[in-house]
Short mmCIF file of C-alpha atoms and ligand atoms in Angstrom, two decimals:
data_model
loop_
_atom_site.label_atom_id
_atom_site.label_comp_id
_atom_site.label_asym_id
_atom_site.label_seq_id
_atom_site.Cartn_x
_atom_site.Cartn_y
_atom_site.Cartn_z
CA MET A 178 -167.93 -173.11 50.42
CA LYS A 179 -170.92 -171.18 51.81
CA LYS A 180 -170.14 -167.73 52.90
CA LEU A 181 -171.68 -166.63 56.55
CA ARG A 182 -171.63 -163.10 57.63
CA ALA A 183 -171.04 -162.36 60.94
CA ALA A 184 -170.50 -159.38 63.35
CA VAL A 185 -169.29 -158.90 67.06
CA ASN A 186 -169.97 -155.50 68.39
CA ALA A 187 -167.47 -154.73 71.46
CA LEU A 188 -169.43 -151.58 72.30
CA ASP A 189 -172.42 -153.59 72.87
CA ARG A 190 -172.13 -155.61 76.29
CA LYS A 191 -174.66 -157.72 77.19
CA SER A 192 -174.18 -159.42 80.61
CA HIS A 193 -171.29 -160.98 82.74
CA ILE A 194 -170.24 -164.31 82.06
CA ASN A 195 -169.73 -165.87 85.52
CA ARG A 196 -166.67 -167.97 85.75
CA GLU A 197 -168.95 -170.54 87.33
CA ILE A 198 -170.68 -171.30 83.97
CA TYR A 199 -167.65 -173.29 83.49
CA GLY A 200 -168.24 -175.43 86.48
CA HIS A 201 -168.33 -179.35 86.98
CA PHE A 202 -169.90 -181.90 89.18
CA SER A 203 -168.26 -184.97 90.92
CA GLU A 204 -170.56 -187.56 92.67
CA HIS A 205 -169.59 -190.58 94.56
CA LEU A 206 -170.85 -192.61 91.51
CA GLY A 207 -168.86 -195.40 89.66
CA ARG A 208 -165.26 -194.36 89.50
CA CYS A 209 -165.69 -190.53 89.58
CA ILE A 210 -164.47 -190.03 93.19
CA TYR A 211 -162.92 -193.24 93.92
CA ASN A 212 -160.43 -194.75 91.22
CA GLY A 213 -160.97 -191.40 89.24
CA ILE A 214 -160.34 -188.41 91.25
CA PHE A 215 -159.13 -190.03 94.52
CA VAL A 216 -157.03 -193.03 94.69
CA GLY A 217 -155.97 -193.11 98.47
CA GLU A 218 -152.69 -191.86 100.03
CA ASN A 219 -151.04 -195.25 99.54
CA SER A 220 -151.69 -195.55 95.86
CA SER A 221 -148.62 -196.04 93.66
CA ILE A 222 -150.09 -193.49 91.32
CA PRO A 223 -148.85 -189.96 92.21
CA ASN A 224 -150.94 -188.07 94.38
CA THR A 225 -151.26 -185.50 96.97
CA ASP A 226 -153.50 -186.60 99.98
CA GLY A 227 -154.88 -189.22 97.85
CA VAL A 228 -156.16 -187.10 95.06
CA ARG A 229 -154.45 -187.90 91.66
CA ASN A 230 -151.70 -185.34 90.67
CA ASP A 231 -152.59 -185.50 86.95
CA VAL A 232 -156.23 -184.89 87.68
CA ILE A 233 -155.43 -181.82 89.79
CA GLU A 234 -153.22 -180.23 86.93
CA ALA A 235 -155.90 -181.16 84.43
CA PHE A 236 -158.62 -179.28 86.46
CA LYS A 237 -156.43 -176.28 86.87
CA GLU A 238 -155.24 -176.05 83.25
CA ILE A 239 -159.04 -175.33 82.36
CA GLN A 240 -159.13 -173.07 85.37
CA MET A 241 -162.25 -175.26 86.80
CA PRO A 242 -164.09 -172.51 88.87
CA VAL A 243 -166.37 -174.63 90.80
CA LEU A 244 -166.94 -178.31 91.64
CA ARG A 245 -170.40 -179.56 92.96
CA TRP A 246 -170.06 -182.48 95.59
CA PRO A 247 -171.16 -185.29 96.73
CA GLY A 248 -174.00 -185.67 94.35
CA GLY A 249 -176.56 -186.05 92.59
CA CYS A 250 -178.93 -188.51 94.12
CA PHE A 251 -176.13 -189.62 96.36
CA ALA A 252 -176.28 -186.29 98.11
CA ASP A 253 -179.65 -186.91 99.67
CA GLU A 254 -178.45 -190.05 101.21
CA TYR A 255 -175.15 -188.82 102.45
CA HIS A 256 -174.28 -188.32 106.04
CA TRP A 257 -171.40 -185.95 106.36
CA ARG A 258 -170.36 -187.37 109.93
CA ASP A 259 -169.63 -190.93 108.11
CA GLY A 260 -166.71 -189.12 106.22
CA ILE A 261 -164.80 -187.41 108.95
CA GLY A 262 -162.06 -188.35 111.23
CA GLU A 263 -159.76 -191.19 111.37
CA LYS A 264 -160.16 -193.48 108.03
CA SER A 265 -160.06 -196.91 109.55
CA THR A 266 -163.08 -196.22 111.64
CA ARG A 267 -165.35 -194.34 109.06
CA LYS A 268 -168.57 -195.86 108.60
CA LYS A 269 -169.26 -197.98 105.55
CA MET A 270 -172.62 -197.79 103.56
CA VAL A 271 -174.15 -199.05 100.51
CA ASN A 272 -174.24 -196.72 97.61
CA THR A 273 -178.08 -197.86 96.79
CA HIS A 274 -178.23 -195.42 93.96
CA TRP A 275 -175.11 -196.40 92.02
CA GLY A 276 -174.43 -199.92 91.60
CA GLY A 277 -175.11 -201.23 95.23
CA VAL A 278 -171.25 -201.07 95.99
CA THR A 279 -169.70 -200.40 99.67
CA GLU A 280 -168.90 -196.79 99.98
CA ASP A 281 -166.21 -196.77 102.80
CA ASN A 282 -166.23 -192.48 103.19
CA SER A 283 -162.46 -192.51 102.80
CA PHE A 284 -163.15 -189.36 100.77
CA GLY A 285 -165.13 -186.92 102.83
CA THR A 286 -165.45 -183.32 104.03
CA ASN A 287 -161.86 -182.53 104.69
CA GLU A 288 -160.58 -184.45 101.54
CA PHE A 289 -163.11 -182.31 99.38
CA PHE A 290 -162.40 -179.05 100.77
CA ASN A 291 -158.59 -179.51 100.71
CA MET A 292 -158.70 -180.58 97.08
CA CYS A 293 -160.82 -177.84 96.24
CA GLU A 294 -158.13 -175.45 97.76
CA LYS A 295 -155.31 -177.36 95.57
CA ILE A 296 -157.31 -176.74 92.30
CA GLY A 297 -158.32 -173.24 93.38
CA CYS A 298 -162.24 -173.73 92.69
CA GLU A 299 -165.13 -172.76 94.73
CA PRO A 300 -166.67 -175.91 96.40
CA TYR A 301 -170.40 -176.29 95.89
CA LEU A 302 -172.15 -178.70 98.24
CA ALA A 303 -175.36 -180.56 97.73
CA GLY A 304 -176.85 -180.76 101.12
CA ASN A 305 -179.15 -183.60 102.33
CA LEU A 306 -182.84 -182.87 102.45
CA GLY A 307 -184.29 -185.87 101.40
CA SER A 308 -183.16 -188.20 104.25
CA GLY A 309 -181.18 -185.92 106.32
CA THR A 310 -182.15 -183.56 109.14
CA VAL A 311 -182.12 -179.79 109.57
CA GLU A 312 -179.70 -180.30 112.34
CA GLU A 313 -177.44 -182.45 110.41
CA LEU A 314 -176.98 -179.93 107.67
CA ALA A 315 -176.71 -176.88 110.10
CA ASP A 316 -174.08 -178.57 111.59
CA TRP A 317 -172.06 -179.26 108.70
CA ILE A 318 -172.16 -175.54 108.03
CA GLU A 319 -170.70 -174.89 111.35
CA TYR A 320 -168.09 -177.48 110.89
CA ILE A 321 -166.72 -176.01 107.55
CA THR A 322 -167.12 -172.53 108.25
CA PHE A 323 -167.18 -171.61 111.93
CA ASP A 324 -164.00 -170.04 113.19
CA GLY A 325 -164.74 -169.56 117.02
CA VAL A 326 -165.15 -172.25 119.93
CA SER A 327 -168.18 -174.42 119.04
CA PRO A 328 -168.96 -178.34 118.99
CA MET A 329 -168.56 -178.43 115.24
CA ALA A 330 -165.52 -176.13 115.02
CA ASP A 331 -163.79 -178.13 117.87
CA LEU A 332 -164.59 -181.22 115.80
CA ARG A 333 -162.82 -180.01 113.02
CA ARG A 334 -159.73 -178.89 114.54
CA LYS A 335 -159.63 -182.27 116.20
CA ASN A 336 -159.68 -183.74 112.43
CA GLY A 337 -156.77 -181.82 111.79
CA ARG A 338 -157.98 -178.43 110.25
CA GLU A 339 -157.58 -175.30 112.41
CA LYS A 340 -158.95 -172.69 110.24
CA PRO A 341 -162.61 -173.03 108.68
CA TRP A 342 -162.82 -173.31 104.68
CA LYS A 343 -164.79 -170.82 102.88
CA LEU A 344 -168.18 -172.39 101.59
CA LYS A 345 -170.27 -170.15 99.02
CA TYR A 346 -172.50 -172.34 97.10
CA LEU A 347 -174.91 -174.55 99.09
CA GLY A 348 -177.72 -176.38 97.42
CA ILE A 349 -180.37 -177.66 99.50
CA GLY A 350 -181.31 -181.27 98.41
CA ASN A 351 -180.92 -182.72 94.87
CA GLU A 352 -183.51 -183.62 92.22
CA ASN A 353 -186.38 -183.84 95.33
CA TRP A 354 -189.07 -184.21 92.64
CA GLY A 355 -187.25 -187.70 92.13
CA CYS A 356 -184.23 -189.44 93.64
CA GLY A 357 -184.41 -186.55 96.68
CA GLY A 358 -187.58 -187.78 98.01
CA ASN A 359 -190.33 -187.88 95.39
CA MET A 360 -191.65 -184.68 96.61
CA ARG A 361 -194.36 -182.08 95.42
CA PRO A 362 -193.04 -178.76 94.77
CA GLU A 363 -195.12 -177.38 97.46
CA ALA A 364 -193.90 -179.73 100.13
CA TYR A 365 -190.23 -179.49 98.91
CA ALA A 366 -190.65 -175.36 99.01
CA ASP A 367 -191.70 -175.31 102.28
CA MET A 368 -189.07 -177.75 103.62
CA TYR A 369 -186.42 -175.59 101.73
CA ARG A 370 -187.48 -172.66 103.63
CA ARG A 371 -187.01 -174.52 106.75
CA TYR A 372 -183.91 -176.06 106.01
CA GLN A 373 -182.20 -173.08 104.75
CA THR A 374 -183.21 -170.85 107.69
CA TYR A 375 -180.49 -172.87 109.97
CA CYS A 376 -177.77 -172.63 107.38
CA ARG A 377 -175.96 -169.60 109.17
CA ASN A 378 -173.32 -167.19 107.74
CA PHE A 379 -170.76 -167.80 110.17
CA SER A 380 -167.33 -165.83 110.62
CA GLY A 381 -167.71 -163.83 107.69
CA ASN A 382 -168.68 -166.44 105.21
CA GLU A 383 -171.60 -165.68 103.00
CA LEU A 384 -173.76 -168.74 102.02
CA TYR A 385 -175.30 -168.48 98.23
CA LYS A 386 -178.25 -170.78 98.85
CA ILE A 387 -179.67 -172.56 95.81
CA ALA A 388 -183.09 -174.25 95.93
CA GLY A 389 -183.86 -177.44 93.99
CA GLY A 390 -185.28 -176.53 90.72
CA PRO A 391 -187.25 -178.37 87.95
CA ASN A 392 -186.36 -181.36 85.83
CA VAL A 393 -186.16 -180.55 82.07
CA ASP A 394 -189.72 -178.86 81.36
CA ASP A 395 -191.22 -179.32 84.71
CA TYR A 396 -192.64 -175.66 84.33
CA ASN A 397 -195.41 -176.40 87.34
CA TRP A 398 -192.27 -177.22 89.37
CA THR A 399 -190.68 -173.71 88.75
CA GLU A 400 -193.92 -171.82 89.28
CA LYS A 401 -194.92 -173.29 92.43
CA LEU A 402 -191.32 -173.12 93.87
CA MET A 403 -190.93 -169.42 92.97
CA GLN A 404 -194.46 -168.70 94.52
CA ILE A 405 -193.47 -170.44 97.87
CA ILE A 406 -189.53 -169.58 98.24
CA LYS A 407 -189.27 -165.92 97.30
CA ASP A 408 -185.97 -164.43 96.81
CA ASP A 409 -185.05 -163.72 100.44
CA HIS A 410 -184.74 -167.38 100.90
CA ALA A 411 -182.56 -168.56 97.84
CA LYS A 412 -180.44 -166.65 95.53
CA ALA A 413 -180.87 -169.21 92.73
CA ILE A 414 -182.64 -172.38 91.74
CA SER A 415 -181.27 -175.09 89.66
CA LEU A 416 -182.13 -177.06 86.51
CA HIS A 417 -181.34 -180.58 85.34
CA TYR A 418 -181.28 -181.21 81.53
CA TYR A 419 -179.35 -184.20 79.84
CA THR A 420 -178.94 -184.36 76.13
CA ILE A 421 -180.14 -188.02 75.03
CA PRO A 422 -180.65 -188.60 71.12
CA SER A 423 -183.96 -190.07 71.50
CA GLY A 424 -185.00 -188.03 74.38
CA ASP A 425 -185.94 -191.17 76.16
CA PHE A 426 -183.88 -192.44 79.11
CA ALA A 427 -185.17 -195.98 78.18
CA ASN A 428 -183.56 -195.75 74.87
CA LYS A 429 -180.63 -193.70 74.95
CA GLY A 430 -178.23 -195.57 72.46
CA SER A 431 -174.44 -196.08 72.21
CA ALA A 432 -171.97 -193.20 72.84
CA THR A 433 -169.83 -194.13 70.01
CA LYS A 434 -172.26 -196.13 67.65
CA PHE A 435 -174.73 -193.95 66.26
CA THR A 436 -176.51 -192.96 62.82
CA ASP A 437 -176.31 -189.77 61.30
CA ASP A 438 -179.93 -189.29 62.12
CA GLU A 439 -179.19 -189.86 65.97
CA TYR A 440 -176.32 -187.68 65.92
CA TYR A 441 -178.44 -184.75 64.41
CA ARG A 442 -181.10 -185.35 66.97
CA THR A 443 -178.57 -185.17 69.73
CA ILE A 444 -177.67 -181.68 68.15
CA HIS A 445 -181.39 -180.84 68.30
CA ASN A 446 -181.96 -181.83 71.78
CA ALA A 447 -178.72 -180.04 72.89
CA LEU A 448 -180.09 -176.86 71.53
CA PHE A 449 -183.32 -177.38 73.22
CA THR A 450 -181.49 -176.11 76.53
CA ASP A 451 -182.19 -172.22 75.04
CA GLN A 452 -185.76 -172.77 75.04
CA LEU A 453 -185.75 -174.51 78.55
CA ILE A 454 -183.79 -171.54 79.83
CA GLU A 455 -186.14 -169.04 78.23
CA ARG A 456 -189.20 -170.34 79.45
CA HIS A 457 -188.16 -171.21 83.16
CA SER A 458 -186.62 -167.78 83.34
CA ALA A 459 -189.80 -166.22 82.19
CA ILE A 460 -191.66 -167.71 85.04
CA MET A 461 -188.95 -166.89 87.33
CA LYS A 462 -189.06 -163.11 86.55
CA GLN A 463 -192.60 -163.29 87.44
CA TYR A 464 -191.49 -163.49 90.93
CA SER A 465 -187.96 -162.22 91.12
CA ASP A 466 -185.96 -159.58 89.46
CA ASN A 467 -182.84 -161.15 91.14
CA MET A 468 -182.78 -164.97 91.16
CA LYS A 469 -180.53 -166.74 88.87
CA LEU A 470 -180.78 -170.24 87.25
CA ILE A 471 -178.22 -172.88 87.62
CA VAL A 472 -177.97 -175.59 85.14
CA ASP A 473 -175.89 -177.67 87.75
CA GLU A 474 -176.33 -181.11 85.75
CA TRP A 475 -176.14 -181.09 82.25
CA GLY A 476 -174.54 -183.18 79.24
CA CYS A 477 -174.79 -186.31 77.05
CA TRP A 478 -176.26 -189.47 78.60
CA PHE A 479 -175.82 -192.45 76.61
CA ASP A 480 -175.83 -196.26 77.46
CA VAL A 481 -172.81 -197.58 79.51
CA GLU A 482 -169.86 -199.00 77.49
CA GLU A 483 -170.38 -202.71 76.94
CA GLY A 484 -169.12 -204.74 79.90
CA THR A 485 -169.05 -202.06 82.34
CA ASN A 486 -171.11 -201.99 85.42
CA PRO A 487 -174.42 -200.35 84.58
CA GLY A 488 -174.72 -198.30 87.76
CA PHE A 489 -171.24 -196.57 86.97
CA LEU A 490 -172.48 -194.71 84.11
CA PHE A 491 -169.20 -195.01 82.27
CA GLN A 492 -169.36 -193.88 78.47
CA GLN A 493 -166.95 -192.70 76.01
CA ASN A 494 -166.86 -189.26 74.47
CA THR A 495 -166.83 -188.61 70.82
CA MET A 496 -166.79 -185.42 68.56
CA ARG A 497 -170.39 -185.64 69.27
CA ASP A 498 -169.80 -184.92 72.99
CA ALA A 499 -167.43 -181.87 71.75
CA LEU A 500 -170.05 -180.26 69.76
CA VAL A 501 -172.75 -180.92 72.35
CA ALA A 502 -170.20 -179.09 74.77
CA ALA A 503 -169.56 -176.16 72.53
CA ILE A 504 -173.10 -175.53 71.63
CA SER A 505 -174.25 -175.67 75.53
CA LEU A 506 -171.43 -173.32 76.68
CA ASN A 507 -172.45 -170.83 73.81
CA ILE A 508 -176.02 -170.99 75.09
CA PHE A 509 -174.91 -170.60 78.72
CA ASN A 510 -172.68 -167.60 77.75
CA ASN A 511 -175.38 -166.07 75.77
CA ARG A 512 -177.98 -166.50 78.61
CA SER A 513 -175.47 -165.22 81.02
CA ASP A 514 -178.06 -162.50 82.27
CA ILE A 515 -179.93 -165.41 84.15
CA VAL A 516 -177.60 -168.28 84.32
CA CYS A 517 -174.97 -167.72 86.85
CA MET A 518 -173.41 -171.18 86.98
CA ALA A 519 -173.69 -174.63 85.03
CA ASN A 520 -171.93 -178.01 85.81
CA LEU A 521 -171.07 -180.61 83.35
CA ALA A 522 -172.16 -183.99 84.43
CA GLN A 523 -169.31 -185.36 85.43
CA ALA A 524 -165.74 -184.72 85.80
CA VAL A 525 -164.20 -188.17 85.74
CA ASN A 526 -164.98 -191.63 84.34
CA VAL A 527 -168.80 -190.59 84.19
CA LEU A 528 -171.27 -189.45 81.77
CA GLN A 529 -169.90 -186.68 79.56
CA ALA A 530 -166.55 -186.54 81.40
CA LEU A 531 -163.88 -184.41 81.18
CA LEU A 532 -161.29 -187.02 81.99
CA LEU A 533 -161.03 -190.74 81.77
CA THR A 534 -158.75 -193.00 83.75
CA GLU A 535 -157.52 -196.46 83.74
CA GLY A 536 -154.93 -197.45 86.55
CA GLU A 537 -152.20 -194.91 86.22
CA LYS A 538 -153.09 -193.62 82.69
CA LEU A 539 -155.47 -190.58 82.15
CA VAL A 540 -157.10 -189.43 78.89
CA LYS A 541 -158.69 -185.99 78.19
CA THR A 542 -161.84 -186.31 76.20
CA PRO A 543 -162.81 -183.96 73.30
CA THR A 544 -165.29 -182.33 75.86
CA TYR A 545 -162.13 -181.46 78.05
CA HIS A 546 -160.38 -179.79 75.24
CA ILE A 547 -163.80 -177.67 74.55
CA PHE A 548 -163.46 -176.43 78.03
CA ASP A 549 -159.68 -175.19 77.49
CA MET A 550 -160.70 -173.54 74.23
CA TYR A 551 -163.55 -171.60 75.99
CA LYS A 552 -161.77 -170.77 79.14
CA THR A 553 -161.10 -167.17 78.12
CA HIS A 554 -164.97 -166.44 78.29
CA GLN A 555 -164.80 -166.91 82.10
CA ASP A 556 -165.53 -163.64 83.86
CA SER A 557 -165.69 -161.69 80.68
CA GLU A 558 -168.51 -159.54 79.38
CA LEU A 559 -171.06 -160.86 76.87
CA LEU A 560 -170.67 -159.24 73.72
CA TYR A 561 -173.39 -158.77 71.14
CA SER A 562 -172.51 -161.40 68.09
CA TYR A 563 -174.38 -162.36 64.88
CA VAL A 564 -173.85 -165.12 62.11
CA ASP A 565 -176.10 -165.76 59.17
CA SER A 566 -178.26 -168.77 59.82
CA ALA A 567 -177.27 -172.09 58.12
CA GLU A 568 -179.73 -174.75 58.87
CA LYS A 569 -180.48 -178.47 57.88
CA THR A 570 -183.87 -180.04 57.64
CA ILE A 571 -183.98 -182.96 59.99
CA ARG A 572 -187.08 -185.21 60.64
CA ASN A 573 -188.09 -185.19 64.50
CA THR A 574 -190.71 -187.30 66.20
CA ILE A 575 -193.01 -185.94 68.64
CA LYS A 576 -194.40 -188.53 71.22
CA LYS A 577 -197.19 -187.80 73.65
CA ASN A 578 -198.67 -190.86 75.43
CA ASP A 579 -200.42 -192.33 72.35
CA PHE A 580 -199.95 -189.81 70.05
CA GLU A 581 -197.01 -189.91 67.56
CA LYS A 582 -196.02 -187.26 64.82
CA ILE A 583 -193.05 -187.05 62.59
CA GLU A 584 -192.23 -183.56 61.62
CA GLU A 585 -189.60 -181.82 59.33
CA ILE A 586 -187.90 -179.19 61.20
CA PRO A 587 -184.59 -176.69 60.68
CA LEU A 588 -181.75 -177.66 62.75
CA PRO A 589 -179.32 -174.57 63.04
CA LEU A 590 -175.83 -175.56 62.43
CA VAL A 591 -173.69 -173.12 63.58
CA SER A 592 -173.56 -171.60 67.25
CA HIS A 593 -171.49 -168.93 68.55
CA SER A 594 -170.47 -166.31 71.32
CA ALA A 595 -168.20 -163.78 72.02
CA SER A 596 -167.02 -161.77 75.13
CA LEU A 597 -164.84 -159.14 76.06
CA ASN A 598 -162.11 -160.36 78.73
CA LYS A 599 -160.79 -158.18 81.76
CA ASN A 600 -157.33 -158.02 79.98
CA GLY A 601 -158.85 -156.27 76.93
CA SER A 602 -158.91 -159.15 74.67
CA ILE A 603 -161.96 -160.67 72.76
CA THR A 604 -162.80 -164.32 72.59
CA MET A 605 -165.03 -165.67 69.79
CA THR A 606 -166.30 -169.25 69.83
CA TYR A 607 -168.07 -170.94 66.84
CA SER A 608 -169.32 -174.28 66.20
CA ASN A 609 -170.26 -176.18 63.13
CA ALA A 610 -172.52 -179.26 63.71
CA SER A 611 -172.76 -180.07 60.03
CA LEU A 612 -171.40 -183.56 58.92
CA ASP A 613 -170.89 -182.65 55.53
CA GLU A 614 -170.80 -178.63 54.88
CA ASP A 615 -167.91 -176.19 55.75
CA PHE A 616 -168.65 -172.60 56.24
CA GLU A 617 -166.75 -169.56 55.57
CA ILE A 618 -167.30 -166.78 58.35
CA ASP A 619 -166.64 -163.24 57.57
CA CYS A 620 -166.91 -161.29 60.46
CA ASP A 621 -167.14 -157.37 61.02
CA ILE A 622 -165.58 -156.37 64.41
CA VAL A 623 -167.18 -153.15 65.55
CA GLY A 624 -165.51 -151.19 68.57
CA PHE A 625 -162.42 -152.68 68.81
CA GLU A 626 -159.09 -152.38 66.94
CA ALA A 627 -157.42 -155.90 66.59
CA LYS A 628 -154.08 -156.40 66.14
CA ASN A 629 -153.58 -159.82 66.45
CA ALA A 630 -155.86 -162.74 66.07
CA ASN A 631 -154.97 -166.39 67.25
CA ALA A 632 -157.41 -169.29 66.76
CA ARG A 633 -157.60 -172.88 67.76
CA ILE A 634 -159.64 -175.44 66.32
CA LEU A 635 -160.99 -178.99 67.50
CA THR A 636 -161.96 -181.35 64.71
CA TYR A 637 -162.11 -184.71 63.37
CA GLY A 638 -163.26 -186.30 60.12
CA ASP A 639 -165.29 -188.99 62.08
CA VAL A 640 -167.64 -188.05 64.40
CA HIS A 641 -167.66 -191.39 66.17
CA GLN A 642 -163.85 -191.08 67.24
CA PHE A 643 -162.97 -190.42 70.51
CA ASN A 644 -159.56 -190.53 72.46
CA ASP A 645 -158.69 -193.84 74.25
CA PHE A 646 -155.69 -195.07 76.36
CA ASP A 647 -153.92 -196.38 73.05
CA ASN A 648 -154.68 -192.93 71.56
CA PRO A 649 -154.94 -190.56 74.02
CA GLU A 650 -154.50 -187.45 71.63
CA ARG A 651 -156.20 -188.66 68.65
CA ILE A 652 -158.40 -185.59 68.98
CA LYS A 653 -156.84 -182.49 70.29
CA PRO A 654 -156.85 -178.80 69.44
CA ALA A 655 -154.59 -177.50 66.51
CA GLU A 656 -153.66 -173.80 65.61
CA HIS A 657 -156.11 -172.53 63.00
CA SER A 658 -155.30 -169.79 60.62
CA VAL A 659 -157.67 -166.89 60.23
CA GLU A 660 -157.06 -163.68 58.26
CA LEU A 661 -157.47 -160.49 59.97
CA ASN A 662 -157.83 -157.60 57.88
CA GLY A 663 -158.47 -154.10 59.97
CA ASN A 664 -161.78 -154.90 61.39
CA SER A 665 -162.62 -157.68 59.19
CA LEU A 666 -161.90 -161.44 60.25
CA LYS A 667 -162.18 -164.33 57.99
CA LEU A 668 -162.14 -167.83 59.01
CA THR A 669 -163.30 -171.24 57.78
CA LEU A 670 -165.42 -173.37 59.95
CA PRO A 671 -164.92 -176.74 58.55
CA LYS A 672 -167.73 -179.40 59.11
CA LEU A 673 -167.74 -181.03 62.43
CA SER A 674 -165.27 -178.37 64.09
CA VAL A 675 -165.16 -175.90 66.69
CA VAL A 676 -163.27 -172.68 66.42
CA SER A 677 -162.09 -170.42 69.09
CA VAL A 678 -160.43 -167.10 68.27
CA ILE A 679 -158.68 -164.36 70.29
CA LEU A 680 -158.42 -160.99 69.15
CA SER A 681 -156.00 -158.76 70.94
O1 AHR B 786 -175.49 -187.48 87.15
C1 AHR B 786 -176.21 -188.78 87.52
C2 AHR B 786 -177.55 -188.42 88.15
O2 AHR B 786 -178.18 -187.74 87.21
C3 AHR B 786 -177.53 -187.74 89.41
O3 AHR B 786 -177.21 -188.24 90.53
C4 AHR B 786 -178.94 -187.34 89.57
O4 AHR B 786 -178.99 -185.92 90.18
C5 AHR B 786 -179.29 -187.10 87.98
O5 AHR B 786 -180.61 -187.85 87.95
#
C-alpha cells in the first residue's frame, strides 16, 4: 500500500470556518418542499405544523446551520404575499420553471421561518428582483423583522405571529444573468444598489446583504459587479457552480450508471471549485478587503431518474456524490478566508439531495453522511494541513466552439482539511477518490497532545451504489481503526472512501 506523509499543525491557525459553510438550499422545485419537507398539517406522516418530523430530526442531527429559500429560479417569480394568511384563500400560481405544476402557496413565509426555528438554523432568503418590486421586497423585510406598529408588522400579527423573527442572510435576486432576468452585470448591479437601499435594519435586526454573483467562470460578471456595488452595499456575492461529468448541461449523464472515465471527470470537475474560488476572489480583492464569497448553489447535477418528471430534477445519490461532497467541503474549509457560506443544492429529493422521501419512507443519502462526518468542522479554526500528493493521469477534453483538444492531466486523488474546534478537539477529514488504490496516511501532529483518536469511514466497494427505500442503510459510516502513537497518527485510506478523525 502506498504511504503518504501528512502533517497537521495546531499552532498554525489559518481562518475561521463559518458554520454556514455547511449550509443547504430548499426551493419550490419538484418534491423538495411539497411531498418532501412539507406534507401539510393533515398528513398521516408524523409532522409538526405540516413539516415532517423525520426531516426536522435529520436536519438537526447534522446541525444544519442555514437554509436558503424559496429558490433558485423560483425566487424571482415568487410573490411573498401569495404565501401568507388563511391557507384556503392563498393564491395559486404556475411554477413555470419547474414542471409547470400548480403552486398552492401553502408553504410560505410563516411556515419557513417557524421551521427554521425548529431546526435551529438561520433562514437565508432569496428576494425577488427579477419580477418583483422594491416595495414588495422592503415590505417583506418589514413583515418578518419589525417589532413596532406598522402595516406589515400588524399583518404578521394578524397571521398569528406576534414577535418578529430574526433574518440575517438576504440575497437580492438569483442568477440574474439567467433565469433572474437575463441582465447584464451593469444593469443588475445598479438594480441591486437600489433594491438593497430599502431593505432596512428594523428592531435590532441586522441584514447581511448578498449580491447575485457569477455563473461558474464568468469573471467579467464579478469584475463589473464589484466595480459597481462596493462593499458598503453588500457583504458578500454569490457563486453558482454545479459538477457535471461532461461539463455540459445538455449531456449530463446518469446519476447511477457511469463509466470509470465519467467518474474521474466528475472528480476533476468537483476539484475545479478551488480554481473558481481562487480566481473570483482575486478579482474581488482588487475592490474590497472585506467582501466574502457565498457558494450558494453547488453539487452534482445529473439526468433525472427514468420515469420521473424532467422538471423535478430528482436524481439518485451514490458514492460518487459522497466523494464530491467530501472534496467540496474540504475545499470550502481550506478557502474559509473568503468563503463564508455554501449551500448544497438541494436538501430533499432534488439534485444532490441529503434526503430522499417516498410516502412515509425516508432515506439518508451518502451525501448526508458526509455532512454528519464533517459537522465538527463547523465554527472551528482551519489548521495548516499537508498530505503528499497522489495522482492519476486522466484524459480531459477541452472544447471551445469548433476547437477540441484531448489532453492528459494529473488528477489529485486525496483531499483533506483539518480544524481546531472550540471544545479543544481537532477534526481531520480525508477523501480518497481512487477506484483501485488504497493509501496509508502517516501524519505528524504538531502543537497538540492527542490522547484519543476516534475515526469514522464512509466507503463502499461499488461506486455506483446508493441507499434506496429497500436498502436505506446500505451505505453508512462505520468506525475506523487508527493508530495514535504520541504525535504520530497512522490510518488507512481505502480506495473510494472518506475518513473523519477526531483527536482529543
Ligand atoms: O437548483 C436548481 C436551479 O439551478 C436553481 O433554481 C437555479 O438557481 C440554478 O440554475
